[in-house]
PDB file of C-alpha atoms and ligand atoms in Angstrom:
ATOM      1  CA  MET A  11     112.758 139.390  97.406  1.00  0.00           C
ATOM      2  CA  ILE A  12     109.335 138.092  98.947  1.00  0.00           C
ATOM      3  CA  ILE A  13     106.633 136.901  96.755  1.00  0.00           C
ATOM      4  CA  THR A  14     103.678 134.897  98.889  1.00  0.00           C
ATOM      5  CA  GLU A  15     100.719 133.337  96.321  1.00  0.00           C
ATOM      6  CA  LYS A  16      97.878 132.700  98.681  1.00  0.00           C
ATOM      7  CA  LEU A  17      99.060 132.763 102.049  1.00  0.00           C
ATOM      8  CA  THR A  18      96.956 131.580 104.795  1.00  0.00           C
ATOM      9  CA  LYS A  19      97.030 131.157 108.259  1.00  0.00           C
ATOM     10  CA  LYS A  20      93.813 130.566 110.589  1.00  0.00           C
ATOM     11  CA  TYR A  21      94.353 130.607 114.030  1.00  0.00           C
ATOM     12  CA  SER A  22      92.017 127.725 116.165  1.00  0.00           C
ATOM     13  CA  GLY A  23      88.591 128.207 116.131  1.00  0.00           C
ATOM     14  CA  ASN A  24      89.116 128.829 112.543  1.00  0.00           C
ATOM     15  CA  PHE A  25      90.083 133.185 112.862  1.00  0.00           C
ATOM     16  CA  ILE A  26      91.528 133.901 109.532  1.00  0.00           C
ATOM     17  CA  ALA A  27      94.584 136.247 111.229  1.00  0.00           C
ATOM     18  CA  LEU A  28      95.731 136.495 107.466  1.00  0.00           C
ATOM     19  CA  ASN A  29      93.052 136.043 104.174  1.00  0.00           C
ATOM     20  CA  SER A  30      94.973 134.757 100.919  1.00  0.00           C
ATOM     21  CA  ILE A  31      97.577 136.694 100.565  1.00  0.00           C
ATOM     22  CA  ASP A  32      99.600 138.129  97.653  1.00  0.00           C
ATOM     23  CA  ILE A  33     102.588 140.084  97.336  1.00  0.00           C
ATOM     24  CA  LYS A  34     105.522 140.727  95.755  1.00  0.00           C
ATOM     25  CA  THR A  35     107.993 143.240  97.705  1.00  0.00           C
ATOM     26  CA  SER A  36     111.974 143.914  95.598  1.00  0.00           C
ATOM     27  CA  LYS A  37     112.325 147.194  97.382  1.00  0.00           C
ATOM     28  CA  ARG A  38     115.222 148.228 100.081  1.00  0.00           C
ATOM     29  CA  ILE A  39     112.745 149.039 102.412  1.00  0.00           C
ATOM     30  CA  THR A  40     108.667 148.111 102.897  1.00  0.00           C
ATOM     31  CA  SER A  41     106.149 149.057 106.066  1.00  0.00           C
ATOM     32  CA  ILE A  42     104.129 147.617 107.201  1.00  0.00           C
ATOM     33  CA  ILE A  43     100.790 150.099 108.827  1.00  0.00           C
ATOM     34  CA  GLY A  44      98.101 148.342 109.991  1.00  0.00           C
ATOM     35  CA  ARG A  45      96.271 148.980 113.235  1.00  0.00           C
ATOM     36  CA  ASN A  46      96.349 146.644 116.641  1.00  0.00           C
ATOM     37  CA  GLY A  47      94.923 142.859 115.296  1.00  0.00           C
ATOM     38  CA  ALA A  48      95.477 143.248 111.180  1.00  0.00           C
ATOM     39  CA  GLY A  49      97.924 140.425 111.294  1.00  0.00           C
ATOM     40  CA  LYS A  50     101.381 142.154 110.658  1.00  0.00           C
ATOM     41  CA  THR A  51     103.548 140.032 112.834  1.00  0.00           C
ATOM     42  CA  THR A  52     101.573 136.817 111.719  1.00  0.00           C
ATOM     43  CA  PHE A  53     102.809 137.805 108.471  1.00  0.00           C
ATOM     44  CA  ILE A  54     106.126 138.519 109.577  1.00  0.00           C
ATOM     45  CA  ARG A  55     106.261 135.005 111.899  1.00  0.00           C
ATOM     46  CA  ILE A  56     105.089 132.844 109.128  1.00  0.00           C
ATOM     47  CA  LEU A  57     108.005 134.977 106.780  1.00  0.00           C
ATOM     48  CA  SER A  58     110.638 134.210 108.338  1.00  0.00           C
ATOM     49  CA  THR A  59     109.542 130.363 109.426  1.00  0.00           C
ATOM     50  CA  GLN A  60     108.424 130.923 113.438  1.00  0.00           C
ATOM     51  CA  LEU A  61     105.014 129.957 112.114  1.00  0.00           C
ATOM     52  CA  ALA A  62     104.057 127.678 109.481  1.00  0.00           C
ATOM     53  CA  PRO A  63     100.884 129.262 106.887  1.00  0.00           C
ATOM     54  CA  THR A  64      97.671 127.559 106.732  1.00  0.00           C
ATOM     55  CA  SER A  65      97.235 126.930 103.225  1.00  0.00           C
ATOM     56  CA  GLY A  66      99.512 129.518 100.334  1.00  0.00           C
ATOM     57  CA  SER A  67     103.381 130.284  99.495  1.00  0.00           C
ATOM     58  CA  ALA A  68     105.673 132.402  99.791  1.00  0.00           C
ATOM     59  CA  SER A  69     109.394 133.005  99.086  1.00  0.00           C
ATOM     60  CA  ILE A  70     112.070 134.590 100.398  1.00  0.00           C
ATOM     61  CA  ASN A  71     114.946 135.271  97.272  1.00  0.00           C
ATOM     62  CA  GLY A  72     113.553 131.995  95.731  1.00  0.00           C
ATOM     63  CA  PHE A  73     114.256 130.466  99.140  1.00  0.00           C
ATOM     64  CA  ASP A  74     110.850 128.630  99.872  1.00  0.00           C
ATOM     65  CA  ILE A  75     109.400 129.157 103.565  1.00  0.00           C
ATOM     66  CA  LEU A  76     108.191 125.643 104.343  1.00  0.00           C
ATOM     67  CA  LYS A  77     110.865 123.564 101.908  1.00  0.00           C
ATOM     68  CA  ASN A  78     114.330 126.144 102.814  1.00  0.00           C
ATOM     69  CA  THR A  79     113.623 127.089 106.219  1.00  0.00           C
ATOM     70  CA  ARG A  80     117.415 126.201 106.648  1.00  0.00           C
ATOM     71  CA  GLU A  81     118.287 128.683 104.209  1.00  0.00           C
ATOM     72  CA  ILE A  82     116.409 131.426 105.190  1.00  0.00           C
ATOM     73  CA  ARG A  83     116.525 130.735 108.807  1.00  0.00           C
ATOM     74  CA  ARG A  84     120.448 131.668 107.751  1.00  0.00           C
ATOM     75  CA  SER A  85     120.121 134.481 105.564  1.00  0.00           C
ATOM     76  CA  VAL A  86     117.478 136.078 107.262  1.00  0.00           C
ATOM     77  CA  VAL A  87     116.606 138.193 110.895  1.00  0.00           C
ATOM     78  CA  SER A  88     113.644 138.463 111.938  1.00  0.00           C
ATOM     79  CA  ILE A  89     113.549 140.927 115.530  1.00  0.00           C
ATOM     80  CA  PRO A  90     110.197 140.062 117.399  1.00  0.00           C
ATOM     81  CA  GLN A  91     107.821 142.396 119.270  1.00  0.00           C
ATOM     82  CA  GLU A  92     108.469 140.926 122.524  1.00  0.00           C
ATOM     83  CA  ALA A  93     112.294 140.687 122.245  1.00  0.00           C
ATOM     84  CA  SER A  94     113.621 140.609 124.865  1.00  0.00           C
ATOM     85  CA  LEU A  95     117.373 140.965 126.187  1.00  0.00           C
ATOM     86  CA  ILE A  96     119.066 138.758 129.606  1.00  0.00           C
ATOM     87  CA  GLY A  97     119.412 141.068 132.197  1.00  0.00           C
ATOM     88  CA  ILE A  98     122.731 140.132 133.008  1.00  0.00           C
ATOM     89  CA  MET A  99     124.378 140.542 129.579  1.00  0.00           C
ATOM     90  CA  THR A 100     125.780 144.207 128.707  1.00  0.00           C
ATOM     91  CA  ALA A 101     123.954 145.815 125.263  1.00  0.00           C
ATOM     92  CA  TYR A 102     128.051 144.739 123.867  1.00  0.00           C
ATOM     93  CA  GLU A 103     127.513 141.255 124.600  1.00  0.00           C
ATOM     94  CA  GLN A 104     124.129 140.542 123.694  1.00  0.00           C
ATOM     95  CA  VAL A 105     125.126 141.905 119.923  1.00  0.00           C
ATOM     96  CA  LYS A 106     128.854 139.772 120.019  1.00  0.00           C
ATOM     97  CA  LEU A 107     126.835 136.610 121.248  1.00  0.00           C
ATOM     98  CA  TYR A 108     124.199 137.239 119.222  1.00  0.00           C
ATOM     99  CA  LEU A 109     126.450 137.604 115.550  1.00  0.00           C
ATOM    100  CA  VAL A 110     128.638 134.595 117.433  1.00  0.00           C
ATOM    101  CA  ALA A 111     125.822 132.362 117.179  1.00  0.00           C
ATOM    102  CA  ARG A 112     124.369 133.263 113.622  1.00  0.00           C
ATOM    103  CA  GLY A 113     128.111 132.346 112.194  1.00  0.00           C
ATOM    104  CA  PHE A 114     130.797 135.482 113.051  1.00  0.00           C
ATOM    105  CA  SER A 115     134.361 135.685 114.517  1.00  0.00           C
ATOM    106  CA  PHE A 116     134.302 135.969 117.503  1.00  0.00           C
ATOM    107  CA  LYS A 117     136.562 139.036 116.808  1.00  0.00           C
ATOM    108  CA  GLU A 118     134.330 140.118 113.527  1.00  0.00           C
ATOM    109  CA  ALA A 119     131.171 140.335 116.255  1.00  0.00           C
ATOM    110  CA  GLY A 120     132.944 142.299 118.572  1.00  0.00           C
ATOM    111  CA  ASP A 121     134.291 144.913 116.171  1.00  0.00           C
ATOM    112  CA  GLN A 122     130.611 144.433 113.980  1.00  0.00           C
ATOM    113  CA  ALA A 123     128.392 145.298 117.567  1.00  0.00           C
ATOM    114  CA  ASN A 124     130.529 147.981 118.291  1.00  0.00           C
ATOM    115  CA  LYS A 125     130.043 149.515 114.991  1.00  0.00           C
ATOM    116  CA  ALA A 126     126.296 149.389 115.110  1.00  0.00           C
ATOM    117  CA  LEU A 127     125.791 149.995 118.917  1.00  0.00           C
ATOM    118  CA  ASP A 128     128.163 153.122 118.241  1.00  0.00           C
ATOM    119  CA  GLU A 129     125.901 153.870 115.428  1.00  0.00           C
ATOM    120  CA  LEU A 130     122.645 153.475 117.331  1.00  0.00           C
ATOM    121  CA  ASP A 131     124.556 156.260 119.893  1.00  0.00           C
ATOM    122  CA  LEU A 132     124.536 153.013 122.473  1.00  0.00           C
ATOM    123  CA  ARG A 133     128.492 154.258 123.076  1.00  0.00           C
ATOM    124  CA  GLU A 134     127.788 154.898 127.142  1.00  0.00           C
ATOM    125  CA  PHE A 135     124.994 152.305 127.695  1.00  0.00           C
ATOM    126  CA  LYS A 136     127.943 149.422 125.880  1.00  0.00           C
ATOM    127  CA  ASN A 137     129.659 148.022 128.817  1.00  0.00           C
ATOM    128  CA  SER A 138     126.151 148.402 131.408  1.00  0.00           C
ATOM    129  CA  PRO A 139     123.591 145.259 131.976  1.00  0.00           C
ATOM    130  CA  ALA A 140     120.671 144.975 130.265  1.00  0.00           C
ATOM    131  CA  ASP A 141     118.738 145.427 133.387  1.00  0.00           C
ATOM    132  CA  THR A 142     119.471 149.157 134.091  1.00  0.00           C
ATOM    133  CA  LEU A 143     118.952 150.080 130.278  1.00  0.00           C
ATOM    134  CA  SER A 144     115.337 151.585 128.667  1.00  0.00           C
ATOM    135  CA  GLY A 145     112.795 150.609 127.399  1.00  0.00           C
ATOM    136  CA  GLY A 146     113.811 152.480 124.248  1.00  0.00           C
ATOM    137  CA  MET A 147     117.439 151.782 124.643  1.00  0.00           C
ATOM    138  CA  LYS A 148     116.828 147.793 124.450  1.00  0.00           C
ATOM    139  CA  ARG A 149     115.061 148.138 121.675  1.00  0.00           C
ATOM    140  CA  LYS A 150     117.390 150.195 120.262  1.00  0.00           C
ATOM    141  CA  VAL A 151     120.280 147.122 120.982  1.00  0.00           C
ATOM    142  CA  PHE A 152     118.069 144.622 119.073  1.00  0.00           C
ATOM    143  CA  VAL A 153     118.299 147.193 116.142  1.00  0.00           C
ATOM    144  CA  ALA A 154     122.043 147.279 116.370  1.00  0.00           C
ATOM    145  CA  MET A 155     121.934 143.152 115.977  1.00  0.00           C
ATOM    146  CA  ALA A 156     119.611 143.605 113.660  1.00  0.00           C
ATOM    147  CA  LEU A 157     122.327 146.539 111.875  1.00  0.00           C
ATOM    148  CA  ALA A 158     124.597 144.512 112.298  1.00  0.00           C
ATOM    149  CA  SER A 159     123.896 141.242 111.297  1.00  0.00           C
ATOM    150  CA  ASN A 160     124.822 140.896 107.525  1.00  0.00           C
ATOM    151  CA  ALA A 161     121.803 139.293 106.208  1.00  0.00           C
ATOM    152  CA  ASP A 162     119.700 139.261 103.055  1.00  0.00           C
ATOM    153  CA  VAL A 163     116.905 140.165 104.710  1.00  0.00           C
ATOM    154  CA  VAL A 164     116.091 141.863 107.840  1.00  0.00           C
ATOM    155  CA  PHE A 165     112.143 141.942 109.470  1.00  0.00           C
ATOM    156  CA  LEU A 166     111.377 144.749 112.669  1.00  0.00           C
ATOM    157  CA  ASP A 167     108.493 144.193 114.016  1.00  0.00           C
ATOM    158  CA  GLU A 168     107.604 147.509 115.806  1.00  0.00           C
ATOM    159  CA  PRO A 169     111.401 148.374 115.706  1.00  0.00           C
ATOM    160  CA  THR A 170     110.280 152.340 117.445  1.00  0.00           C
ATOM    161  CA  THR A 171     106.845 151.465 119.296  1.00  0.00           C
ATOM    162  CA  GLY A 172     108.068 153.263 122.710  1.00  0.00           C
ATOM    163  CA  LEU A 173     110.838 155.218 122.035  1.00  0.00           C
ATOM    164  CA  ASP A 174     111.018 158.910 122.309  1.00  0.00           C
ATOM    165  CA  PRO A 175     110.879 161.367 119.044  1.00  0.00           C
ATOM    166  CA  ILE A 176     114.997 161.698 119.933  1.00  0.00           C
ATOM    167  CA  SER A 177     115.365 157.679 119.477  1.00  0.00           C
ATOM    168  CA  ARG A 178     112.935 157.153 117.332  1.00  0.00           C
ATOM    169  CA  LEU A 179     114.801 159.429 114.578  1.00  0.00           C
ATOM    170  CA  GLU A 180     118.056 157.543 115.903  1.00  0.00           C
ATOM    171  CA  VAL A 181     117.092 154.313 115.034  1.00  0.00           C
ATOM    172  CA  TRP A 182     115.202 155.217 111.618  1.00  0.00           C
ATOM    173  CA  SER A 183     118.342 156.498 110.403  1.00  0.00           C
ATOM    174  CA  ALA A 184     119.776 153.334 111.808  1.00  0.00           C
ATOM    175  CA  ILE A 185     117.135 151.390 109.578  1.00  0.00           C
ATOM    176  CA  GLY A 186     118.033 153.092 106.807  1.00  0.00           C
ATOM    177  CA  ARG A 187     122.044 152.061 106.392  1.00  0.00           C
ATOM    178  CA  ILE A 188     121.206 148.478 106.987  1.00  0.00           C
ATOM    179  CA  GLY A 189     122.505 147.286 103.525  1.00  0.00           C
ATOM    180  CA  SER A 190     119.903 144.354 103.990  1.00  0.00           C
ATOM    181  CA  GLU A 191     116.009 144.146 102.853  1.00  0.00           C
ATOM    182  CA  VAL A 192     113.720 145.731 105.472  1.00  0.00           C
ATOM    183  CA  ILE A 193     110.461 144.874 106.193  1.00  0.00           C
ATOM    184  CA  LEU A 194     109.183 146.755 108.837  1.00  0.00           C
ATOM    185  CA  THR A 195     106.081 146.832 110.820  1.00  0.00           C
ATOM    186  CA  THR A 196     104.856 150.475 112.333  1.00  0.00           C
ATOM    187  CA  HIS A 197     102.266 152.539 113.510  1.00  0.00           C
ATOM    188  CA  TYR A 198     103.712 155.569 112.390  1.00  0.00           C
ATOM    189  CA  MET A 199     102.681 156.566 109.852  1.00  0.00           C
ATOM    190  CA  GLU A 200     105.053 159.255 108.974  1.00  0.00           C
ATOM    191  CA  GLU A 201     107.692 157.620 109.361  1.00  0.00           C
ATOM    192  CA  ALA A 202     107.158 155.279 107.071  1.00  0.00           C
ATOM    193  CA  GLN A 203     105.943 157.542 104.084  1.00  0.00           C
ATOM    194  CA  GLN A 204     109.508 158.623 104.646  1.00  0.00           C
ATOM    195  CA  LEU A 205     111.688 155.953 104.993  1.00  0.00           C
ATOM    196  CA  SER A 206     109.815 153.156 102.878  1.00  0.00           C
ATOM    197  CA  GLU A 207     109.821 152.998  98.783  1.00  0.00           C
ATOM    198  CA  ASP A 208     107.195 150.480  99.379  1.00  0.00           C
ATOM    199  CA  LEU A 209     103.893 150.595 102.187  1.00  0.00           C
ATOM    200  CA  ILE A 210     101.942 147.560 102.465  1.00  0.00           C
ATOM    201  CA  LEU A 211      98.796 148.459 104.224  1.00  0.00           C
ATOM    202  CA  MET A 212      97.041 145.817 105.996  1.00  0.00           C
ATOM    203  CA  ASP A 213      93.385 145.180 108.203  1.00  0.00           C
ATOM    204  CA  HIS A 214      91.438 142.629 109.018  1.00  0.00           C
ATOM    205  CA  GLY A 215      94.054 140.059 107.992  1.00  0.00           C
ATOM    206  CA  ASN A 216      94.096 141.292 104.237  1.00  0.00           C
ATOM    207  CA  VAL A 217      96.125 143.607 102.256  1.00  0.00           C
ATOM    208  CA  ILE A 218      94.126 146.589 101.316  1.00  0.00           C
ATOM    209  CA  GLU A 219      96.822 148.372 100.116  1.00  0.00           C
ATOM    210  CA  HIS A 220     100.335 148.180  98.692  1.00  0.00           C
ATOM    211  CA  GLY A 221     102.584 150.188  96.832  1.00  0.00           C
ATOM    212  CA  LYS A 222     104.656 153.603  96.392  1.00  0.00           C
ATOM    213  CA  PRO A 223     103.938 156.633  98.711  1.00  0.00           C
ATOM    214  CA  THR A 224     103.352 159.134  96.161  1.00  0.00           C
ATOM    215  CA  GLU A 225     101.317 156.464  94.622  1.00  0.00           C
ATOM    216  CA  LEU A 226      99.266 155.363  97.048  1.00  0.00           C
ATOM    217  CA  LEU A 227      98.650 159.030  97.470  1.00  0.00           C
ATOM    218  CA  ARG A 228      97.992 159.903  94.349  1.00  0.00           C
ATOM    219  CA  LYS A 229      93.757 159.593  94.908  1.00  0.00           C
ATOM    220  CA  PHE A 230      94.392 162.950  97.294  1.00  0.00           C
ATOM    221  CA  ASP A 231      95.211 164.748  94.389  1.00  0.00           C
ATOM    222  CA  GLY A 232      94.039 168.615  95.020  1.00  0.00           C
ATOM    223  CA  MET A 233      92.185 167.578  98.048  1.00  0.00           C
ATOM    224  CA  LEU A 234      92.656 168.803 101.587  1.00  0.00           C
ATOM    225  CA  ARG A 235      91.255 167.165 105.000  1.00  0.00           C
ATOM    226  CA  ALA A 236      88.184 169.848 105.948  1.00  0.00           C
ATOM    227  CA  GLU A 237      87.521 168.813 110.274  1.00  0.00           C
ATOM    228  CA  THR A 238      84.661 169.526 112.340  1.00  0.00           C
ATOM    229  CA  HIS A 239      83.532 168.124 116.301  1.00  0.00           C
ATOM    230  CA  GLU A 240      80.216 169.502 115.163  1.00  0.00           C
ATOM    231  CA  GLU A 241      78.280 166.050 114.325  1.00  0.00           C
ATOM    232  CA  ARG A 242      77.575 165.893 110.748  1.00  0.00           C
ATOM    233  CA  ASN A 243      75.987 162.689 109.056  1.00  0.00           C
ATOM    234  CA  ASP A 244      77.839 163.344 105.714  1.00  0.00           C
ATOM    235  CA  CYS A 245      81.031 163.207 107.123  1.00  0.00           C
ATOM    236  CA  ILE A 246      83.866 159.870 108.368  1.00  0.00           C
ATOM    237  CA  LYS A 247      83.623 159.840 112.320  1.00  0.00           C
ATOM    238  CA  VAL A 248      86.930 159.173 113.817  1.00  0.00           C
ATOM    239  CA  GLY A 249      86.300 159.216 117.427  1.00  0.00           C
ATOM    240  CA  GLY A 250      84.726 162.930 118.098  1.00  0.00           C
ATOM    241  CA  THR A 251      86.068 163.802 115.077  1.00  0.00           C
ATOM    242  CA  PHE A 252      83.909 164.084 111.368  1.00  0.00           C
ATOM    243  CA  ILE A 253      85.709 164.252 108.313  1.00  0.00           C
ATOM    244  CA  ARG A 254      85.475 164.788 105.030  1.00  0.00           C
ATOM    245  CA  TYR A 255      87.780 165.358 102.047  1.00  0.00           C
ATOM    246  CA  ILE A 256      87.403 168.495  99.555  1.00  0.00           C
ATOM    247  CA  LYS A 257      88.771 170.166  96.931  1.00  0.00           C
ATOM    248  CA  ARG A 258      91.514 172.433  97.354  1.00  0.00           C
ATOM    249  CA  ASP A 259      89.374 175.156  95.671  1.00  0.00           C
ATOM    250  CA  ASP A 260      86.876 174.681  98.443  1.00  0.00           C
ATOM    251  CA  ALA A 261      88.986 175.596 101.389  1.00  0.00           C
ATOM    252  CA  GLU A 262      87.479 178.943 102.120  1.00  0.00           C
ATOM    253  CA  LYS A 263      84.422 177.348 101.937  1.00  0.00           C
ATOM    254  CA  TYR A 264      84.012 174.879 104.069  1.00  0.00           C
ATOM    255  CA  ILE A 265      86.523 177.165 106.871  1.00  0.00           C
ATOM    256  CA  SER A 266      83.878 179.634 107.052  1.00  0.00           C
ATOM    257  CA  ARG A 267      81.408 176.220 108.047  1.00  0.00           C
ATOM    258  CA  GLY A 268      83.515 176.139 110.572  1.00  0.00           C
ATOM    259  CA  PHE A 269      85.830 173.119 109.612  1.00  0.00           C
ATOM    260  CA  THR A 270      89.544 173.059 109.820  1.00  0.00           C
ATOM    261  CA  ILE A 271      91.477 172.525 107.517  1.00  0.00           C
ATOM    262  CA  LYS A 272      95.001 169.781 107.081  1.00  0.00           C
ATOM    263  CA  GLN A 273      96.941 168.572 104.307  1.00  0.00           C
ATOM    264  CA  ILE A 274      96.618 165.133 103.529  1.00  0.00           C
ATOM    265  CA  THR A 275      98.863 162.128 104.780  1.00  0.00           C
ATOM    266  CA  LEU A 276      98.532 158.719 105.092  1.00  0.00           C
ATOM    267  CA  ASP A 277      96.477 158.592 107.588  1.00  0.00           C
ATOM    268  CA  ASP A 278      94.251 159.477 104.679  1.00  0.00           C
ATOM    269  CA  LEU A 279      94.289 156.241 103.543  1.00  0.00           C
ATOM    270  CA  PHE A 280      93.467 154.684 105.888  1.00  0.00           C
ATOM    271  CA  ILE A 281      90.065 156.824 107.129  1.00  0.00           C
ATOM    272  CA  SER A 282      88.957 157.036 103.516  1.00  0.00           C
ATOM    273  CA  MET A 283      88.817 153.198 103.794  1.00  0.00           C
ATOM    274  CA  GLY A 284      86.575 153.023 107.055  1.00  0.00           C
ATOM    275  CA  VAL A 285      90.103 152.240 108.400  1.00  0.00           C
ATOM    276  CA  PHE A 286      91.212 153.747 111.845  1.00  0.00           C
ATOM    277  CA  LEU A 287      94.571 153.661 113.558  1.00  0.00           C
ATOM    278  CA  GLU A 288      94.607 154.425 117.835  1.00  0.00           C
ATOM    279  CA  SER A 289      97.403 156.758 117.715  1.00  0.00           C
TER     280      SER A 289
HETATM  281  N1  ATP B 311      98.791 132.484 119.042  1.00  0.00           N
HETATM  282  C1  ATP B 311      97.560 133.196 118.636  1.00  0.00           C
HETATM  283  N2  ATP B 311      96.140 132.609 118.750  1.00  0.00           N
HETATM  284  C2  ATP B 311      95.328 133.078 118.192  1.00  0.00           C
HETATM  285  N3  ATP B 311      94.798 134.440 117.387  1.00  0.00           N
HETATM  286  C3  ATP B 311      95.740 134.846 117.413  1.00  0.00           C
HETATM  287  C4  ATP B 311      97.004 133.841 117.795  1.00  0.00           C
HETATM  288  N4  ATP B 311      97.995 135.081 117.330  1.00  0.00           N
HETATM  289  C5  ATP B 311      97.346 136.101 116.697  1.00  0.00           C
HETATM  290  N5  ATP B 311      96.194 135.977 117.264  1.00  0.00           N
HETATM  291  C6  ATP B 311      95.234 136.643 116.407  1.00  0.00           C
HETATM  292  O1  ATP B 311      95.278 137.195 115.282  1.00  0.00           O
HETATM  293  C7  ATP B 311      94.663 138.567 114.508  1.00  0.00           C
HETATM  294  C8  ATP B 311      96.316 139.041 114.500  1.00  0.00           C
HETATM  295  O2  ATP B 311      97.711 139.374 115.077  1.00  0.00           O
HETATM  296  P1  ATP B 311      98.727 139.966 114.926  1.00  0.00           P
HETATM  297  O3  ATP B 311      99.648 139.844 115.717  1.00  0.00           O
HETATM  298  O4  ATP B 311      99.507 139.282 113.876  1.00  0.00           O
HETATM  299  O5  ATP B 311      98.190 141.295 114.484  1.00  0.00           O
HETATM  300  P2  ATP B 311      99.109 142.097 114.437  1.00  0.00           P
HETATM  301  O6  ATP B 311      98.641 143.281 113.182  1.00  0.00           O
HETATM  302  O7  ATP B 311     100.959 142.228 114.351  1.00  0.00           O
HETATM  303  O8  ATP B 311      98.766 144.155 115.804  1.00  0.00           O
HETATM  304  P3  ATP B 311      99.639 144.228 116.651  1.00  0.00           P
HETATM  305  O9  ATP B 311      99.646 146.171 115.982  1.00  0.00           O
HETATM  306  O10 ATP B 311      99.137 144.422 118.125  1.00  0.00           O
HETATM  307  O11 ATP B 311     101.007 143.901 117.569  1.00  0.00           O
HETATM  308  C9  ATP B 311      94.944 139.584 115.534  1.00  0.00           C
HETATM  309  O12 ATP B 311      93.031 138.966 116.517  1.00  0.00           O
HETATM  310  C10 ATP B 311      95.112 138.524 117.035  1.00  0.00           C
HETATM  311  O13 ATP B 311      94.386 138.199 118.192  1.00  0.00           O
HETATM  312 MG1   MG B 312     102.226 143.240 116.167  1.00  0.00          MG
END
């Protein structure tokens, strides 16, 4: 369980990257969603004790991030967004070494590394040097480390960015099998909606929504999204598209006016709040 109280981070020049965040997570998988620069990585780095907050406090399973740094580092695994592997070492060697460094015996580390790499469909590439792996495969090696780590809490910063659709599914299914509490960031709303019981939507250093996907979408009950490419001043403009939320019963009326009708997705939470994701 993660609890934060007024957690704030100002970078040099007094830029506020996290603005007094109060949250409590206790679900198995929590997804943090937000556009570039929202503060997701800053948040994860502070919780995993890689970065100190400017003010406020946070705890993970009762351990304070400032006072119990050692306990947190022992019980938490954090896979950074820009993590890179050692080029000449094989996938198997890296996962094994990582586990040994976390206190596993050589035998246990080897067994767990094998199991995790198999599970992520990296069997064929186990003995290939990291330099010869594709970007997506490299991301999967990191997820294998988290999967095998047995940590209480795992932070994954954009584990599926840059993966092809199949690899992405494999990674998400592997994340579903991690026994730990998982906090991940993603730009893929659909996946977050499917995999997590808990969603945190961030923007400009603020948590703008937090809850179960189904609960967050409740305000759209009985509604649809109508969109058109024609300029309209009664719609929300997103790029070249003009969007409004309509009652289901009004769908025909909007179709006849040239609108296209779509089902509500998590994207609509952002759009309705004036926050637009890039992808
Ligand atoms: N070391 C730093 N010094 C100054 N400003 C920083 C630093 N790191 C991040 N920032 C700023 O803080 C804000 C939040 O950055 P952060 O990396 O947490 O966003 P993010 O939500 O992870 O974005 P992305 O989706 O692009 O990874 C951004 O405006 C960024 O420019
Ligand atoms: Mg980030």
